[in-house]
Each structure stands twice: as C-alpha cells, then as structure tokens.
Amino acid sequence: MRTDSISPRAAVVVGALALAPIVWYGLTRSGTAGVFSAINVVVIIAALLVATGPTKGGDHHDHVSA
C-alpha cells in the first residue's frame, strides 16, 4: 500500500481511532495516564486537521515581486 494514495483527512480519521485503546487503558489501568494520553492524541489530531485543512486567502499570484 502506497502512503501517497491516502488522503490527509483519511489519515486523521485513522489517527482518531487511537483514542479507543487509550480510553480502554485509562479505564482499566491508570486513569491519570489515560487522560494525559487522550489529551496528547486530541492535540495531535487537531494539529493534523489544521495542517491539512484548506487555507484562507487562496493563492498569492497577484503579489508583485520587487
């Protein structure tokens, strides 16, 4: 499987699946570690969503270089 065939948004959704084992770990083992791990995963997913999302302002082809 080639990695360039996966869209960034699909990769973010797959990354969100990482929350399932973290919830299980937090409920069965260490609640504090589970909470901190879940926060880390949510921050990473949010960063990926921002990085792969559409940009405002479009292209900058109107800018004249001096």
CSV table of C-alpha atoms in Angstrom, one decimal:
chain,number,residue,atom,x,y,z
A,1,MET,CA,0.0,0.0,0.0
A,2,ARG,CA,1.4,3.3,-1.0
A,3,THR,CA,1.2,6.1,1.5
A,4,ASP,CA,0.7,8.8,-1.1
A,5,SER,CA,-2.6,7.2,-2.1
A,6,ILE,CA,-4.1,8.0,1.4
A,7,SER,CA,-5.7,11.5,1.7
A,8,PRO,CA,-4.6,13.5,4.7
A,9,ARG,CA,-8.2,13.7,6.0
A,10,ALA,CA,-8.4,9.9,6.0
A,11,ALA,CA,-5.2,9.7,7.9
A,12,VAL,CA,-6.6,12.0,10.6
A,13,VAL,CA,-9.7,9.8,10.9
A,14,VAL,CA,-7.4,6.7,11.3
A,15,GLY,CA,-5.4,8.6,13.9
A,16,ALA,CA,-8.6,9.3,15.8
A,17,LEU,CA,-9.0,5.6,16.2
A,18,ALA,CA,-6.0,5.8,18.5
A,19,LEU,CA,-8.4,7.1,21.2
A,20,ALA,CA,-10.1,3.7,21.6
A,21,PRO,CA,-7.2,1.9,23.2
A,22,ILE,CA,-6.4,5.0,25.2
A,23,VAL,CA,-9.9,5.0,26.7
A,24,TRP,CA,-9.6,1.3,27.5
A,25,TYR,CA,-6.2,1.8,29.1
A,26,GLY,CA,-7.5,4.7,31.1
A,27,LEU,CA,-10.4,2.7,32.4
A,28,THR,CA,-8.6,-0.5,33.2
A,29,ARG,CA,-5.2,0.7,34.3
A,30,SER,CA,-4.1,4.2,35.1
A,31,GLY,CA,-6.8,6.9,34.8
A,32,THR,CA,-4.4,9.8,35.0
A,33,ALA,CA,-2.1,8.3,32.3
A,34,GLY,CA,-5.2,7.7,30.2
A,35,VAL,CA,-6.4,11.3,30.5
A,36,PHE,CA,-3.0,12.7,29.6
A,37,SER,CA,-2.6,10.3,26.7
A,38,ALA,CA,-6.0,11.2,25.3
A,39,ILE,CA,-5.2,14.9,25.6
A,40,ASN,CA,-2.0,14.3,23.6
A,41,VAL,CA,-3.8,12.4,20.9
A,42,VAL,CA,-6.5,15.1,20.6
A,43,VAL,CA,-3.8,17.8,20.3
A,44,ILE,CA,-2.1,15.8,17.5
A,45,ILE,CA,-5.3,15.2,15.7
A,46,ALA,CA,-6.2,18.9,15.9
A,47,ALA,CA,-2.8,19.9,14.6
A,48,LEU,CA,-3.2,17.5,11.7
A,49,LEU,CA,-6.6,18.9,10.9
A,50,VAL,CA,-5.2,22.4,10.9
A,51,ALA,CA,-2.2,21.4,8.8
A,52,THR,CA,-4.2,19.6,6.2
A,53,GLY,CA,-7.2,21.9,6.1
A,54,PRO,CA,-7.9,24.5,3.4
A,55,THR,CA,-6.1,27.8,3.6
A,56,LYS,CA,-7.7,31.2,3.7
A,57,GLY,CA,-6.7,33.7,1.1
A,58,GLY,CA,-6.1,31.3,-1.7
A,59,ASP,CA,-3.0,31.7,-3.8
A,60,HIS,CA,-0.7,34.7,-3.9
A,61,HIS,CA,-0.2,35.1,-7.6
A,62,ASP,CA,-1.3,38.7,-7.5
A,63,HIS,CA,1.8,39.7,-5.5
A,64,VAL,CA,4.4,41.6,-7.5
A,65,SER,CA,7.9,40.9,-6.5
A,66,ALA,CA,10.3,43.9,-6.3
